[in-house]
Amino acid sequence: MAKRKPSWHFSRTDLAKTYLDSLEIGLVSARALFAPRRHGKTEFLKLDMSPMAIERGYAVVYVNLWDNQERPASALIDALQAPQAKTSVLSRLSRGSTKSVKSVKLGGKFAALGEASAEVEWDKSGVTSSELLDLHSELKKTAAKKRSTLLLVDEAHVLADARHATLAASLRAGLDIRKDAIKVIFTGSSEATLRRMFGQIKQPFYNWAPIEPFPLLGRDFVEHQVATFNAVSRHELSVAQALRAFRKLHGVPEYFRRFLDELVTHSFDGLEVVLERTQSKIHDTQNYPKKWEQLKAIDRAVLSLAVTAANSPHSLTTRTQLGE
């Protein structure tokens, strides 16, 4: 029998328990968590929150709105329908396009439908009336289940986009009347956008869920990764060395794992060389030159002065330079 390899996943069951306990108390039915991208939110939702919720008797629905930013309604409906695995032909057709189409007309005879006719209208926000009806239908079915549902909405800040205001209002209305049956955890990688979504009075989800930072991974995570690395690798890595690399990689778990992967295959190059190579690859993926080119002239000037200016950014000299 092959020896089972240690898991790289750093389990955060205590944190998952804290969130579930808070939802079950009943004072709130949703939470909104923010953290930068690549800090383990999705892994936590899928590998910690979901199993614990299922263990407690919940049905779990996970959706990542980043996967379909143009049509988040479709992503939500598909996720809610997934447990039933049933979708009507007309429903799929009405949600199949990502373009801003005025209307779709169907007519004639279909083997499965007989004589049929349908018309689908997109409103100005890009969501169809059919999508809104489907969404409320799926929420109603979900709430009618014997067991409660935990809805995990990853990258929820997509809903703060003005294009999706109609959808956001409809989703809030649908969840508002089903707080006992459907508990929700929203996550977002844009703190500012998530705070706008739940903190601005004009937003549909205003004050609907408390916003809090998602606890970032630290020494415990590094120690776990080191133990796993040393168990599967022929090379030894000390916690002190790993912590130094983790700090150099800005405490980003995904970057640290890339460093460990480089170290496995290029350990003879030395730790410092491997760390520098990892940093170089990370910088390459950030595509800074393209981002710089896309900035306005005034934004480039402000960033340059922030790095090089000897004077205060608010001084007359600095403001004169910016004006020029």
mmCIF file of C-alpha atoms in Angstrom:
data_model
loop_
_atom_site.group_PDB
_atom_site.id
_atom_site.type_symbol
_atom_site.label_atom_id
_atom_site.label_comp_id
_atom_site.label_asym_id
_atom_site.label_seq_id
_atom_site.Cartn_x
_atom_site.Cartn_y
_atom_site.Cartn_z
ATOM 1 C CA MET A 1 0.000 0.000 0.000
ATOM 2 C CA ALA A 2 1.371 3.395 -1.019
ATOM 3 C CA LYS A 3 2.207 5.745 1.821
ATOM 4 C CA ARG A 4 -0.235 8.608 2.095
ATOM 5 C CA LYS A 5 1.477 11.959 1.563
ATOM 6 C CA PRO A 6 0.920 14.766 4.081
ATOM 7 C CA SER A 7 -1.585 17.441 3.085
ATOM 8 C CA TRP A 8 -0.404 20.934 2.157
ATOM 9 C CA HIS A 9 -3.740 22.342 3.308
ATOM 10 C CA PHE A 10 -3.449 24.250 6.572
ATOM 11 C CA SER A 11 -6.719 23.489 8.312
ATOM 12 C CA ARG A 12 -8.481 26.377 10.085
ATOM 13 C CA THR A 13 -11.318 24.518 11.764
ATOM 14 C CA ASP A 14 -11.392 26.861 14.763
ATOM 15 C CA LEU A 15 -12.022 29.834 12.489
ATOM 16 C CA ALA A 16 -14.715 27.945 10.567
ATOM 17 C CA LYS A 17 -16.367 27.012 13.863
ATOM 18 C CA THR A 18 -16.343 30.643 14.985
ATOM 19 C CA TYR A 19 -18.147 31.815 11.846
ATOM 20 C CA LEU A 20 -20.709 28.994 11.896
ATOM 21 C CA ASP A 21 -21.400 29.476 15.606
ATOM 22 C CA SER A 22 -22.020 33.196 15.051
ATOM 23 C CA LEU A 23 -24.525 32.461 12.261
ATOM 24 C CA GLU A 24 -26.331 29.837 14.327
ATOM 25 C CA ILE A 25 -26.782 32.196 17.278
ATOM 26 C CA GLY A 26 -29.183 34.072 15.005
ATOM 27 C CA LEU A 27 -28.253 37.701 15.625
ATOM 28 C CA VAL A 28 -26.881 37.916 12.087
ATOM 29 C CA SER A 29 -27.585 35.719 9.055
ATOM 30 C CA ALA A 30 -24.568 36.804 6.999
ATOM 31 C CA ARG A 31 -20.956 37.889 7.294
ATOM 32 C CA ALA A 32 -18.721 39.762 4.852
ATOM 33 C CA LEU A 33 -14.993 38.999 4.923
ATOM 34 C CA PHE A 34 -12.276 40.826 3.028
ATOM 35 C CA ALA A 35 -8.633 40.023 2.332
ATOM 36 C CA PRO A 36 -6.314 40.595 -0.624
ATOM 37 C CA ARG A 37 -6.260 37.989 -3.377
ATOM 38 C CA ARG A 38 -4.127 34.854 -2.888
ATOM 39 C CA HIS A 39 -4.515 34.885 0.896
ATOM 40 C CA GLY A 40 -6.452 31.635 1.193
ATOM 41 C CA LYS A 41 -10.106 32.751 1.272
ATOM 42 C CA THR A 42 -11.306 30.295 -1.377
ATOM 43 C CA GLU A 43 -9.341 27.385 0.085
ATOM 44 C CA PHE A 44 -10.806 28.190 3.499
ATOM 45 C CA LEU A 45 -14.379 28.269 2.158
ATOM 46 C CA LYS A 46 -14.018 25.019 0.234
ATOM 47 C CA LEU A 47 -11.841 22.951 2.563
ATOM 48 C CA ASP A 48 -12.769 24.265 6.021
ATOM 49 C CA MET A 49 -16.162 25.984 5.993
ATOM 50 C CA SER A 50 -17.921 23.571 3.622
ATOM 51 C CA PRO A 51 -16.966 20.287 5.364
ATOM 52 C CA MET A 52 -17.810 21.650 8.809
ATOM 53 C CA ALA A 53 -21.167 23.029 7.620
ATOM 54 C CA ILE A 54 -22.034 19.686 5.985
ATOM 55 C CA GLU A 55 -21.033 17.937 9.195
ATOM 56 C CA ARG A 56 -23.522 20.129 11.043
ATOM 57 C CA GLY A 57 -26.296 19.247 8.636
ATOM 58 C CA TYR A 58 -26.204 22.192 6.228
ATOM 59 C CA ALA A 59 -26.579 22.022 2.493
ATOM 60 C CA VAL A 60 -23.680 24.037 1.070
ATOM 61 C CA VAL A 61 -23.781 26.161 -2.082
ATOM 62 C CA TYR A 62 -20.524 27.739 -3.301
ATOM 63 C CA VAL A 63 -20.271 30.313 -6.086
ATOM 64 C CA ASN A 64 -17.350 32.434 -7.261
ATOM 65 C CA LEU A 65 -18.699 35.543 -9.001
ATOM 66 C CA TRP A 66 -15.261 36.284 -10.459
ATOM 67 C CA ASP A 67 -15.825 33.339 -12.808
ATOM 68 C CA ASN A 68 -18.679 35.185 -14.539
ATOM 69 C CA GLN A 69 -18.309 38.896 -13.874
ATOM 70 C CA GLU A 70 -20.487 39.829 -16.834
ATOM 71 C CA ARG A 71 -23.444 37.679 -15.782
ATOM 72 C CA PRO A 72 -23.220 36.989 -12.028
ATOM 73 C CA ALA A 73 -26.943 36.156 -11.974
ATOM 74 C CA SER A 74 -26.241 33.148 -14.154
ATOM 75 C CA ALA A 75 -23.433 32.035 -11.823
ATOM 76 C CA LEU A 76 -25.726 32.300 -8.792
ATOM 77 C CA ILE A 77 -28.570 30.395 -10.445
ATOM 78 C CA ASP A 78 -26.290 27.614 -11.669
ATOM 79 C CA ALA A 79 -24.790 27.219 -8.181
ATOM 80 C CA LEU A 80 -28.215 27.045 -6.539
ATOM 81 C CA GLN A 81 -29.404 24.568 -9.149
ATOM 82 C CA ALA A 82 -26.315 22.358 -8.912
ATOM 83 C CA PRO A 83 -27.653 20.140 -6.085
ATOM 84 C CA GLN A 84 -30.766 19.385 -8.133
ATOM 85 C CA ALA A 85 -28.881 19.270 -11.467
ATOM 86 C CA LYS A 86 -32.037 20.335 -13.295
ATOM 87 C CA THR A 87 -32.244 23.273 -15.675
ATOM 88 C CA SER A 88 -34.947 23.915 -18.245
ATOM 89 C CA VAL A 89 -34.071 24.459 -21.916
ATOM 90 C CA LEU A 90 -35.602 27.916 -21.945
ATOM 91 C CA SER A 91 -33.838 28.922 -18.729
ATOM 92 C CA ARG A 92 -30.429 27.897 -20.060
ATOM 93 C CA LEU A 93 -31.064 29.668 -23.370
ATOM 94 C CA SER A 94 -32.130 32.911 -21.731
ATOM 95 C CA ARG A 95 -28.969 32.916 -19.591
ATOM 96 C CA GLY A 96 -26.573 31.716 -22.269
ATOM 97 C CA SER A 97 -25.481 35.020 -23.769
ATOM 98 C CA THR A 98 -22.926 37.392 -22.294
ATOM 99 C CA LYS A 99 -23.760 40.129 -24.799
ATOM 100 C CA SER A 100 -26.181 43.000 -24.338
ATOM 101 C CA VAL A 101 -29.037 41.672 -26.463
ATOM 102 C CA LYS A 102 -32.335 43.478 -26.641
ATOM 103 C CA SER A 103 -34.531 40.387 -27.067
ATOM 104 C CA VAL A 104 -34.616 36.744 -28.049
ATOM 105 C CA LYS A 105 -37.699 35.232 -29.655
ATOM 106 C CA LEU A 106 -38.425 31.550 -29.938
ATOM 107 C CA GLY A 107 -41.205 29.882 -31.827
ATOM 108 C CA GLY A 108 -42.187 26.648 -33.518
ATOM 109 C CA LYS A 109 -42.282 23.005 -32.545
ATOM 110 C CA PHE A 110 -39.707 21.251 -30.376
ATOM 111 C CA ALA A 111 -39.632 17.531 -29.703
ATOM 112 C CA ALA A 112 -39.279 18.043 -25.976
ATOM 113 C CA LEU A 113 -41.473 21.122 -25.653
ATOM 114 C CA GLY A 114 -44.192 20.800 -28.276
ATOM 115 C CA GLU A 115 -45.333 24.152 -29.626
ATOM 116 C CA ALA A 116 -43.575 26.880 -27.724
ATOM 117 C CA SER A 117 -42.906 30.572 -27.821
ATOM 118 C CA ALA A 118 -40.853 32.816 -25.571
ATOM 119 C CA GLU A 119 -39.406 36.308 -25.475
ATOM 120 C CA VAL A 120 -36.526 37.339 -23.260
ATOM 121 C CA GLU A 121 -35.843 41.001 -22.448
ATOM 122 C CA TRP A 122 -32.619 42.390 -20.969
ATOM 123 C CA ASP A 123 -32.975 45.468 -18.824
ATOM 124 C CA LYS A 124 -30.403 48.275 -18.901
ATOM 125 C CA SER A 125 -28.285 46.629 -16.206
ATOM 126 C CA GLY A 126 -27.722 43.530 -18.333
ATOM 127 C CA VAL A 127 -29.791 41.097 -16.250
ATOM 128 C CA THR A 128 -32.818 39.432 -17.818
ATOM 129 C CA SER A 129 -36.275 39.253 -16.334
ATOM 130 C CA SER A 130 -35.967 35.490 -16.790
ATOM 131 C CA GLU A 131 -32.797 35.446 -14.677
ATOM 132 C CA LEU A 132 -34.486 37.360 -11.868
ATOM 133 C CA LEU A 133 -37.447 34.962 -11.916
ATOM 134 C CA ASP A 134 -35.109 31.956 -11.958
ATOM 135 C CA LEU A 135 -33.076 33.374 -9.079
ATOM 136 C CA HIS A 136 -36.119 33.858 -6.858
ATOM 137 C CA SER A 137 -37.428 30.433 -7.826
ATOM 138 C CA GLU A 138 -34.142 28.778 -6.836
ATOM 139 C CA LEU A 139 -33.937 30.720 -3.559
ATOM 140 C CA LYS A 140 -37.494 29.620 -2.761
ATOM 141 C CA LYS A 141 -36.629 25.969 -3.479
ATOM 142 C CA THR A 142 -33.448 26.234 -1.428
ATOM 143 C CA ALA A 143 -35.277 27.718 1.555
ATOM 144 C CA ALA A 144 -37.957 25.018 1.380
ATOM 145 C CA LYS A 145 -35.456 22.246 2.060
ATOM 146 C CA LYS A 146 -35.654 20.428 5.371
ATOM 147 C CA ARG A 147 -32.111 21.466 6.259
ATOM 148 C CA SER A 148 -30.655 24.969 6.305
ATOM 149 C CA THR A 149 -28.337 26.132 3.537
ATOM 150 C CA LEU A 150 -24.996 27.880 3.805
ATOM 151 C CA LEU A 151 -24.444 30.062 0.733
ATOM 152 C CA LEU A 152 -20.771 30.931 0.156
ATOM 153 C CA VAL A 153 -20.402 33.868 -2.240
ATOM 154 C CA ASP A 154 -16.745 34.298 -3.190
ATOM 155 C CA GLU A 155 -15.574 37.594 -4.779
ATOM 156 C CA ALA A 156 -18.936 39.103 -3.846
ATOM 157 C CA HIS A 157 -17.695 42.640 -4.538
ATOM 158 C CA VAL A 158 -18.606 42.007 -8.203
ATOM 159 C CA LEU A 159 -22.183 42.840 -7.133
ATOM 160 C CA ALA A 160 -21.123 46.378 -6.184
ATOM 161 C CA ASP A 161 -20.659 47.216 -9.869
ATOM 162 C CA ALA A 162 -23.351 49.647 -11.021
ATOM 163 C CA ARG A 163 -24.230 47.262 -13.873
ATOM 164 C CA HIS A 164 -25.446 44.717 -11.339
ATOM 165 C CA ALA A 165 -27.516 46.996 -9.092
ATOM 166 C CA THR A 166 -30.793 45.393 -10.182
ATOM 167 C CA LEU A 167 -29.441 41.919 -9.482
ATOM 168 C CA ALA A 168 -28.015 42.974 -6.100
ATOM 169 C CA ALA A 169 -31.364 44.467 -5.050
ATOM 170 C CA SER A 170 -33.208 41.352 -6.167
ATOM 171 C CA LEU A 171 -30.762 39.035 -4.394
ATOM 172 C CA ARG A 172 -31.012 41.004 -1.179
ATOM 173 C CA ALA A 173 -34.812 40.901 -1.317
ATOM 174 C CA GLY A 174 -34.741 37.158 -1.922
ATOM 175 C CA LEU A 175 -32.355 36.497 0.957
ATOM 176 C CA ASP A 176 -33.998 39.004 3.303
ATOM 177 C CA ILE A 177 -37.169 36.968 3.691
ATOM 178 C CA ARG A 178 -35.266 33.688 4.081
ATOM 179 C CA LYS A 179 -32.738 34.534 6.789
ATOM 180 C CA ASP A 180 -33.671 31.537 8.921
ATOM 181 C CA ALA A 181 -33.220 29.055 6.079
ATOM 182 C CA ILE A 182 -30.261 30.527 4.169
ATOM 183 C CA LYS A 183 -27.099 31.737 5.904
ATOM 184 C CA VAL A 184 -24.557 33.616 3.810
ATOM 185 C CA ILE A 185 -20.832 34.296 3.895
ATOM 186 C CA PHE A 186 -19.599 36.881 1.405
ATOM 187 C CA THR A 187 -15.905 37.278 0.675
ATOM 188 C CA GLY A 188 -14.106 39.891 -1.376
ATOM 189 C CA SER A 189 -10.557 40.771 -2.356
ATOM 190 C CA SER A 190 -11.352 44.473 -2.758
ATOM 191 C CA GLU A 191 -11.826 45.962 0.701
ATOM 192 C CA ALA A 192 -12.882 49.357 -0.649
ATOM 193 C CA THR A 193 -15.508 47.854 -2.964
ATOM 194 C CA LEU A 194 -16.829 45.472 -0.323
ATOM 195 C CA ARG A 195 -17.112 48.337 2.167
ATOM 196 C CA ARG A 196 -18.988 50.353 -0.443
ATOM 197 C CA MET A 197 -21.296 47.418 -1.113
ATOM 198 C CA PHE A 198 -22.263 47.017 2.547
ATOM 199 C CA GLY A 199 -21.501 50.479 3.877
ATOM 200 C CA GLN A 200 -23.035 52.996 1.471
ATOM 201 C CA ILE A 201 -26.662 53.853 2.042
ATOM 202 C CA LYS A 202 -27.491 53.818 -1.686
ATOM 203 C CA GLN A 203 -26.246 50.252 -2.128
ATOM 204 C CA PRO A 204 -28.858 47.434 -2.016
ATOM 205 C CA PHE A 205 -26.835 45.469 0.579
ATOM 206 C CA TYR A 206 -26.344 48.500 2.859
ATOM 207 C CA ASN A 207 -25.836 47.306 6.461
ATOM 208 C CA TRP A 208 -26.988 43.812 5.521
ATOM 209 C CA ALA A 209 -23.895 42.023 6.874
ATOM 210 C CA PRO A 210 -21.102 43.016 9.258
ATOM 211 C CA ILE A 211 -17.801 43.580 7.435
ATOM 212 C CA GLU A 212 -14.570 42.316 8.940
ATOM 213 C CA PRO A 213 -11.041 41.459 7.821
ATOM 214 C CA PHE A 214 -10.380 37.806 7.074
ATOM 215 C CA PRO A 215 -7.565 36.722 9.447
ATOM 216 C CA LEU A 216 -4.344 36.406 7.472
ATOM 217 C CA LEU A 217 -2.091 33.376 7.731
ATOM 218 C CA GLY A 218 1.108 33.667 9.743
ATOM 219 C CA ARG A 219 3.618 31.614 11.719
ATOM 220 C CA ASP A 220 1.307 28.613 12.276
ATOM 221 C CA PHE A 221 0.784 28.315 8.525
ATOM 222 C CA VAL A 222 4.527 28.566 7.834
ATOM 223 C CA GLU A 223 5.341 25.917 10.461
ATOM 224 C CA HIS A 224 2.774 23.566 8.910
ATOM 225 C CA GLN A 225 4.186 24.102 5.420
ATOM 226 C CA VAL A 226 7.739 23.522 6.654
ATOM 227 C CA ALA A 227 6.727 20.269 8.365
ATOM 228 C CA THR A 228 5.022 19.082 5.167
ATOM 229 C CA PHE A 229 7.968 20.186 3.005
ATOM 230 C CA ASN A 230 10.481 18.362 5.191
ATOM 231 C CA ALA A 231 8.284 15.242 5.153
ATOM 232 C CA VAL A 232 8.062 15.005 1.364
ATOM 233 C CA SER A 233 11.423 16.496 0.380
ATOM 234 C CA ARG A 234 14.964 15.238 0.723
ATOM 235 C CA HIS A 235 16.004 18.684 1.891
ATOM 236 C CA GLU A 236 15.601 20.302 5.303
ATOM 237 C CA LEU A 237 14.149 23.767 5.702
ATOM 238 C CA SER A 238 14.186 25.507 9.061
ATOM 239 C CA VAL A 239 11.254 27.531 10.380
ATOM 240 C CA ALA A 240 13.528 30.569 10.708
ATOM 241 C CA GLN A 241 14.537 30.359 7.034
ATOM 242 C CA ALA A 242 10.925 29.857 5.988
ATOM 243 C CA LEU A 243 9.656 32.809 8.033
ATOM 244 C CA ARG A 244 12.258 35.055 6.457
ATOM 245 C CA ALA A 245 11.168 33.952 2.973
ATOM 246 C CA PHE A 246 7.498 34.380 3.923
ATOM 247 C CA ARG A 247 8.146 37.979 4.993
ATOM 248 C CA LYS A 248 10.133 38.662 1.800
ATOM 249 C CA LEU A 249 7.134 37.393 -0.181
ATOM 250 C CA HIS A 250 4.857 39.861 1.644
ATOM 251 C CA GLY A 251 3.161 37.157 3.694
ATOM 252 C CA VAL A 252 1.210 35.859 0.683
ATOM 253 C CA PRO A 253 0.521 32.108 1.105
ATOM 254 C CA GLU A 254 0.356 31.369 -2.624
ATOM 255 C CA TYR A 255 3.715 33.059 -3.255
ATOM 256 C CA PHE A 256 5.260 31.139 -0.365
ATOM 257 C CA ARG A 257 4.063 27.858 -1.867
ATOM 258 C CA ARG A 258 5.626 28.842 -5.180
ATOM 259 C CA PHE A 259 8.878 29.395 -3.294
ATOM 260 C CA LEU A 260 8.625 25.909 -1.770
ATOM 261 C CA ASP A 261 7.951 24.428 -5.207
ATOM 262 C CA GLU A 262 11.057 26.177 -6.586
ATOM 263 C CA LEU A 263 13.038 24.935 -3.607
ATOM 264 C CA VAL A 264 12.030 21.314 -4.204
ATOM 265 C CA THR A 265 13.309 21.347 -7.777
ATOM 266 C CA HIS A 266 16.253 23.764 -7.458
ATOM 267 C CA SER A 267 17.477 23.290 -3.894
ATOM 268 C CA PHE A 268 21.115 23.006 -4.957
ATOM 269 C CA ASP A 269 21.019 26.596 -6.229
ATOM 270 C CA GLY A 270 20.766 27.770 -2.642
ATOM 271 C CA LEU A 271 17.881 29.290 -0.712
ATOM 272 C CA GLU A 272 18.710 32.915 -1.566
ATOM 273 C CA VAL A 273 18.863 32.247 -5.308
ATOM 274 C CA VAL A 274 15.573 30.324 -5.168
ATOM 275 C CA LEU A 275 13.929 33.167 -3.237
ATOM 276 C CA GLU A 276 15.150 35.772 -5.738
ATOM 277 C CA ARG A 277 13.920 33.653 -8.648
ATOM 278 C CA THR A 278 10.493 33.315 -6.995
ATOM 279 C CA GLN A 279 10.287 37.064 -6.440
ATOM 280 C CA SER A 280 11.217 37.671 -10.066
ATOM 281 C CA LYS A 281 8.492 35.330 -11.312
ATOM 282 C CA ILE A 282 5.922 36.957 -9.054
ATOM 283 C CA HIS A 283 6.819 40.407 -10.377
ATOM 284 C CA ASP A 284 6.487 39.087 -13.928
ATOM 285 C CA THR A 285 2.930 37.892 -13.255
ATOM 286 C CA GLN A 286 1.942 41.301 -11.852
ATOM 287 C CA ASN A 287 2.445 42.853 -15.323
ATOM 288 C CA TYR A 288 3.609 46.176 -13.888
ATOM 289 C CA PRO A 289 4.722 47.737 -17.218
ATOM 290 C CA LYS A 290 1.229 47.350 -18.685
ATOM 291 C CA LYS A 291 -0.389 48.713 -15.520
ATOM 292 C CA TRP A 292 1.987 51.690 -15.607
ATOM 293 C CA GLU A 293 1.083 52.432 -19.228
ATOM 294 C CA GLN A 294 -2.601 52.394 -18.350
ATOM 295 C CA LEU A 295 -2.224 55.023 -15.620
ATOM 296 C CA LYS A 296 -3.117 58.664 -16.207
ATOM 297 C CA ALA A 297 -0.223 61.130 -16.330
ATOM 298 C CA ILE A 298 -1.178 62.664 -12.983
ATOM 299 C CA ASP A 299 -1.276 59.220 -11.323
ATOM 300 C CA ARG A 300 2.201 58.402 -12.643
ATOM 301 C CA ALA A 301 3.470 61.727 -11.324
ATOM 302 C CA VAL A 302 1.975 61.131 -7.866
ATOM 303 C CA LEU A 303 3.466 57.636 -7.640
ATOM 304 C CA SER A 304 6.878 58.877 -8.791
ATOM 305 C CA LEU A 305 6.853 61.689 -6.249
ATOM 306 C CA ALA A 306 5.792 59.309 -3.489
ATOM 307 C CA VAL A 307 9.015 57.394 -4.115
ATOM 308 C CA THR A 308 11.462 60.196 -4.899
ATOM 309 C CA ALA A 309 10.151 63.514 -3.533
ATOM 310 C CA ALA A 310 12.087 65.017 -0.640
ATOM 311 C CA ASN A 311 9.295 67.506 0.097
ATOM 312 C CA SER A 312 5.900 66.858 1.613
ATOM 313 C CA PRO A 313 3.335 65.681 -0.991
ATOM 314 C CA HIS A 314 1.160 68.606 0.090
ATOM 315 C CA SER A 315 3.855 71.277 -0.116
ATOM 316 C CA LEU A 316 3.649 74.124 -2.623
ATOM 317 C CA THR A 317 6.760 72.836 -4.409
ATOM 318 C CA THR A 318 5.309 69.346 -4.856
ATOM 319 C CA ARG A 319 1.930 70.654 -5.988
ATOM 320 C CA THR A 320 3.649 72.911 -8.516
ATOM 321 C CA GLN A 321 5.571 69.939 -9.872
ATOM 322 C CA LEU A 322 2.368 67.946 -10.190
ATOM 323 C CA GLY A 323 0.653 70.795 -11.970
ATOM 324 C CA GLU A 324 3.463 70.988 -14.502
#
